[in-house]
Short mmCIF file of C-alpha atoms in Angstrom, two decimals:
data_model
loop_
_atom_site.label_atom_id
_atom_site.label_comp_id
_atom_site.label_asym_id
_atom_site.label_seq_id
_atom_site.Cartn_x
_atom_site.Cartn_y
_atom_site.Cartn_z
CA UNK A 1 0.00 0.00 0.00
CA UNK A 2 1.38 3.39 -0.99
CA UNK A 3 1.21 6.31 1.41
CA UNK A 4 0.38 9.78 0.14
CA UNK A 5 2.62 12.65 1.14
CA UNK A 6 0.09 14.03 3.65
CA UNK A 7 -0.06 10.71 5.47
CA UNK A 8 3.73 10.48 5.47
CA UNK A 9 3.99 13.95 7.00
CA UNK A 10 1.53 13.00 9.75
CA UNK A 11 3.50 9.84 10.53
CA UNK A 12 6.78 11.73 10.55
CA UNK A 13 5.31 14.37 12.85
CA UNK A 14 4.18 11.71 15.32
CA UNK A 15 7.65 10.12 15.20
CA UNK A 16 9.32 13.48 15.72
CA UNK A 17 7.10 14.19 18.75
CA UNK A 18 8.07 10.79 20.14
CA UNK A 19 11.73 11.69 19.74
CA UNK A 20 11.25 14.98 21.57
CA UNK A 21 9.55 13.29 24.55
CA UNK A 22 11.89 10.26 24.57
CA UNK A 23 8.88 7.87 24.49
CA UNK A 24 10.74 5.04 22.83
CA UNK A 25 10.25 1.31 22.60
CA UNK A 26 12.89 -1.22 21.59
CA UNK A 27 15.91 0.45 23.19
CA UNK A 28 19.16 -1.16 22.02
CA UNK A 29 22.83 -1.15 22.88
CA UNK A 30 25.28 -2.47 20.29
CA UNK A 31 28.81 -3.62 21.11
CA UNK A 32 30.99 -4.42 18.10
CA UNK A 33 33.74 -6.94 18.87
CA UNK A 34 36.62 -8.38 16.86
CA UNK A 35 38.07 -11.71 17.96
CA UNK A 36 41.78 -12.09 18.52
CA UNK A 37 43.43 -14.57 16.09
CA UNK A 38 42.34 -18.10 16.95
CA UNK A 39 39.90 -16.84 19.62
CA UNK A 40 36.64 -16.59 17.64
CA UNK A 41 34.99 -19.58 19.33
CA UNK A 42 36.15 -18.44 22.78
CA UNK A 43 34.63 -15.01 22.17
CA UNK A 44 31.28 -16.51 21.11
CA UNK A 45 31.23 -18.70 24.23
CA UNK A 46 31.92 -15.64 26.38
CA UNK A 47 29.10 -13.75 24.64
CA UNK A 48 26.72 -16.64 25.31
CA UNK A 49 27.55 -16.46 29.03
CA UNK A 50 26.97 -12.69 29.02
CA UNK A 51 23.65 -13.15 27.20
CA UNK A 52 22.37 -15.39 30.01
CA UNK A 53 23.18 -12.70 32.58
CA UNK A 54 21.50 -9.99 30.51
CA UNK A 55 18.42 -12.21 30.10
CA UNK A 56 18.21 -12.65 33.88
CA UNK A 57 18.20 -8.86 34.22
CA UNK A 58 15.50 -8.18 31.63
CA UNK A 59 17.52 -7.77 28.44
CA UNK A 60 17.26 -9.75 25.20
CA UNK A 61 20.46 -10.48 23.30
CA UNK A 62 21.20 -11.25 19.68
CA UNK A 63 24.69 -12.09 18.47
CA UNK A 64 25.18 -10.97 14.86
CA UNK A 65 28.04 -11.66 12.47
CA UNK A 66 28.92 -8.89 10.03
CA UNK A 67 29.03 -9.94 6.41
CA UNK A 68 29.58 -7.91 3.22
CA UNK A 69 30.36 -4.24 3.82
CA UNK A 70 32.35 -4.72 7.00
CA UNK A 71 35.31 -6.51 8.52
CA UNK A 72 34.83 -9.69 10.55
CA UNK A 73 33.05 -8.04 13.46
CA UNK A 74 30.48 -9.55 15.79
CA UNK A 75 27.65 -7.38 17.12
CA UNK A 76 26.51 -8.12 20.65
CA UNK A 77 23.08 -6.46 20.67
CA UNK A 78 20.99 -6.01 23.84
CA UNK A 79 17.35 -4.97 23.58
CA UNK A 80 14.82 -3.78 26.12
CA UNK A 81 11.09 -3.15 25.67
CA UNK A 82 11.32 0.49 26.75
CA UNK A 83 13.54 3.10 28.36
CA UNK A 84 12.37 2.27 31.90
CA UNK A 85 13.37 -1.39 31.54
CA UNK A 86 16.65 -0.23 30.02
CA UNK A 87 17.45 2.03 32.98
CA UNK A 88 16.47 -0.65 35.51
CA UNK A 89 18.76 -3.18 33.85
CA UNK A 90 21.66 -0.72 33.79
CA UNK A 91 21.22 -0.07 37.52
CA UNK A 92 21.26 -3.81 38.26
CA UNK A 93 24.61 -4.12 36.53
CA UNK A 94 26.21 -1.78 39.04
CA UNK A 95 25.73 -4.20 41.95
CA UNK A 96 25.65 -7.51 40.11
CA UNK A 97 27.92 -10.28 41.41
CA UNK A 98 27.26 -12.19 38.21
CA UNK A 99 28.81 -9.37 36.18
CA UNK A 100 31.74 -8.97 38.59
CA UNK A 101 32.54 -12.67 38.24
CA UNK A 102 32.03 -12.58 34.47
CA UNK A 103 34.44 -9.71 33.88
CA UNK A 104 37.02 -11.18 36.24
CA UNK A 105 36.99 -14.38 34.19
CA UNK A 106 36.95 -12.57 30.82
CA UNK A 107 39.78 -10.20 31.70
CA UNK A 108 41.99 -13.09 32.78
CA UNK A 109 41.99 -14.49 29.24
CA UNK A 110 40.40 -11.96 26.83
CA UNK A 111 39.15 -13.34 23.52
CA UNK A 112 38.54 -10.15 21.58
CA UNK A 113 38.73 -6.38 21.31
CA UNK A 114 35.82 -3.95 21.56
CA UNK A 115 35.87 -1.85 18.38
CA UNK A 116 32.83 0.40 18.93
CA UNK A 117 29.66 0.73 20.98
CA UNK A 118 26.50 2.82 20.74
CA UNK A 119 22.87 2.97 21.79
CA UNK A 120 19.84 3.55 19.57
CA UNK A 121 16.07 3.79 19.76
CA UNK A 122 13.45 2.38 17.41
CA UNK A 123 11.28 5.15 15.96
CA UNK A 124 8.23 2.86 15.98
CA UNK A 125 6.81 3.08 19.53
CA UNK A 126 4.86 -0.16 19.06
CA UNK A 127 8.00 -2.30 18.73
CA UNK A 128 9.23 -4.41 21.64
CA UNK A 129 12.37 -6.46 22.21
CA UNK A 130 10.36 -9.65 21.69
CA UNK A 131 9.66 -8.58 18.09
CA UNK A 132 13.30 -9.36 17.31
CA UNK A 133 13.53 -12.96 18.49
CA UNK A 134 14.56 -15.56 15.95
CA UNK A 135 17.09 -15.91 13.18
CA UNK A 136 17.33 -13.38 10.37
CA UNK A 137 19.66 -11.59 7.98
CA UNK A 138 19.66 -7.85 7.50
CA UNK A 139 21.19 -4.89 5.77
CA UNK A 140 21.79 -1.62 7.57
CA UNK A 141 22.35 1.77 5.97
CA UNK A 142 23.88 4.28 8.39
CA UNK A 143 23.06 7.92 7.79
CA UNK A 144 24.52 11.07 9.32
CA UNK A 145 21.88 13.78 9.34
CA UNK A 146 22.75 17.40 8.62
CA UNK A 147 21.96 19.84 11.46
CA UNK A 148 18.26 20.68 11.63
CA UNK A 149 17.31 18.17 8.91
CA UNK A 150 16.07 15.28 11.07
CA UNK A 151 12.45 15.63 10.00
CA UNK A 152 13.38 15.85 6.31
CA UNK A 153 15.52 12.70 6.54
CA UNK A 154 12.81 10.76 8.40
CA UNK A 155 10.32 11.86 5.73
CA UNK A 156 12.59 10.27 3.12
CA UNK A 157 12.82 7.10 5.18
CA UNK A 158 9.03 6.88 5.53
CA UNK A 159 8.50 7.49 1.82
CA UNK A 160 10.78 4.55 1.00
CA UNK A 161 9.35 2.23 3.68
CA UNK A 162 6.17 0.98 1.90
CA UNK A 163 8.10 0.40 -1.34
CA UNK A 164 10.66 -1.77 0.45
CA UNK A 165 7.97 -3.58 2.43
CA UNK A 166 6.08 -4.37 -0.77
CA UNK A 167 9.30 -5.93 -2.09
CA UNK A 168 9.49 -8.22 0.96
CA UNK A 169 11.61 -6.35 3.52
CA UNK A 170 10.81 -5.69 7.14
CA UNK A 171 11.86 -2.08 7.77
CA UNK A 172 13.13 -0.81 11.14
CA UNK A 173 14.41 2.75 11.65
CA UNK A 174 16.64 3.67 14.59
CA UNK A 175 17.82 7.01 15.94
CA UNK A 176 21.36 6.87 17.28
CA UNK A 177 21.94 7.75 20.92
CA UNK A 178 25.15 7.61 22.95
CA UNK A 179 28.08 6.78 20.70
CA UNK A 180 26.13 7.58 17.52
CA UNK A 181 24.92 11.20 17.76
CA UNK A 182 23.18 12.47 14.65
CA UNK A 183 23.00 8.99 13.13
CA UNK A 184 20.01 7.07 11.80
CA UNK A 185 20.18 3.36 11.03
CA UNK A 186 17.82 2.15 8.30
CA UNK A 187 17.55 -1.61 8.75
CA UNK A 188 16.00 -4.08 6.28
CA UNK A 189 15.33 -7.53 7.77
CA UNK A 190 14.71 -10.88 6.03
CA UNK A 191 14.24 -14.53 6.95
CA UNK A 192 17.16 -15.65 4.78
CA UNK A 193 19.75 -14.55 2.23
CA UNK A 194 17.47 -15.99 -0.46
CA UNK A 195 14.66 -13.72 0.73
CA UNK A 196 17.03 -10.73 0.76
CA UNK A 197 18.16 -11.40 -2.82
CA UNK A 198 14.56 -11.91 -4.01
CA UNK A 199 13.55 -8.62 -2.41
CA UNK A 200 16.45 -6.66 -3.86
CA UNK A 201 15.74 -8.09 -7.32
CA UNK A 202 12.39 -6.27 -7.27
CA UNK A 203 14.09 -2.88 -6.89
CA UNK A 204 15.62 -2.66 -10.35
CA UNK A 205 14.95 -0.42 -13.38
CA UNK A 206 11.32 0.58 -13.78
CA UNK A 207 10.41 -0.21 -10.17
CA UNK A 208 8.90 2.28 -7.72
CA UNK A 209 12.24 2.18 -5.89
CA UNK A 210 14.15 3.17 -9.04
CA UNK A 211 11.72 6.04 -9.63
CA UNK A 212 12.18 7.22 -6.04
CA UNK A 213 15.98 7.10 -6.37
CA UNK A 214 15.78 9.11 -9.61
CA UNK A 215 13.66 11.70 -7.83
CA UNK A 216 16.18 11.94 -4.99
CA UNK A 217 19.20 12.26 -7.26
CA UNK A 218 18.75 16.03 -7.38
CA UNK A 219 17.92 16.40 -3.67
CA UNK A 220 20.85 17.42 -1.47
CA UNK A 221 21.56 18.87 1.94
CA UNK A 222 19.60 16.42 4.14
CA UNK A 223 22.27 13.97 5.19
CA UNK A 224 25.01 11.60 4.08
CA UNK A 225 25.08 7.81 4.04
CA UNK A 226 28.27 6.93 5.92
CA UNK A 227 28.02 3.14 6.02
CA UNK A 228 26.23 0.11 4.62
CA UNK A 229 26.62 -3.44 5.94
CA UNK A 230 24.95 -6.82 5.90
CA UNK A 231 24.83 -9.22 8.84
CA UNK A 232 23.05 -12.27 10.23
CA UNK A 233 22.08 -13.54 13.67
CA UNK A 234 24.04 -16.45 15.13
CA UNK A 235 21.88 -17.37 18.14
#
């Protein structure tokens, strides 16, 4: 179903109001790790132990392997249903014996190096952490918005969303928080690589996507795409 521009503006306005009041769902923290040579399996085992602790404190973890568009990084992604659950979980970590023991063990024989970390918030207030259970592959386009152009960039995202959904993608849009100021992550999710390829094959010449890209070719000053990766869940 296509959305007319008036409907898109109303949706964008509601999203922008949500941003201003910090009424988010699906709060995430992403830790990007790179295993030391010969330590990949040890790092994954350590992540699995950490995931059990996070689960006991209200978080949901996915462990994602970067694919094309990145080096051999592993994302350790923690999700919470909302900002209150996120804050409660962070407070628990401060006095957690489980975490003290975990880090003592990990620091004795480290298996990898933390390359980057950031937080982000889903712009769809209906989304919960449980909506991201299961195995999937995804592509993520990372955008850096120009000052004062957040609403214009989100409008672009929302205009593209129904076209990509009609082609078979699940679209999730995140606003970067700590560690990713001014960033937006436009994530397309699929059940498999076959589903991803089938979806992308529908976006070629003559498609609504191609027409949208042609329209945007002359539009400048909103933001810059600074990254584009693919990845898949491992747990």
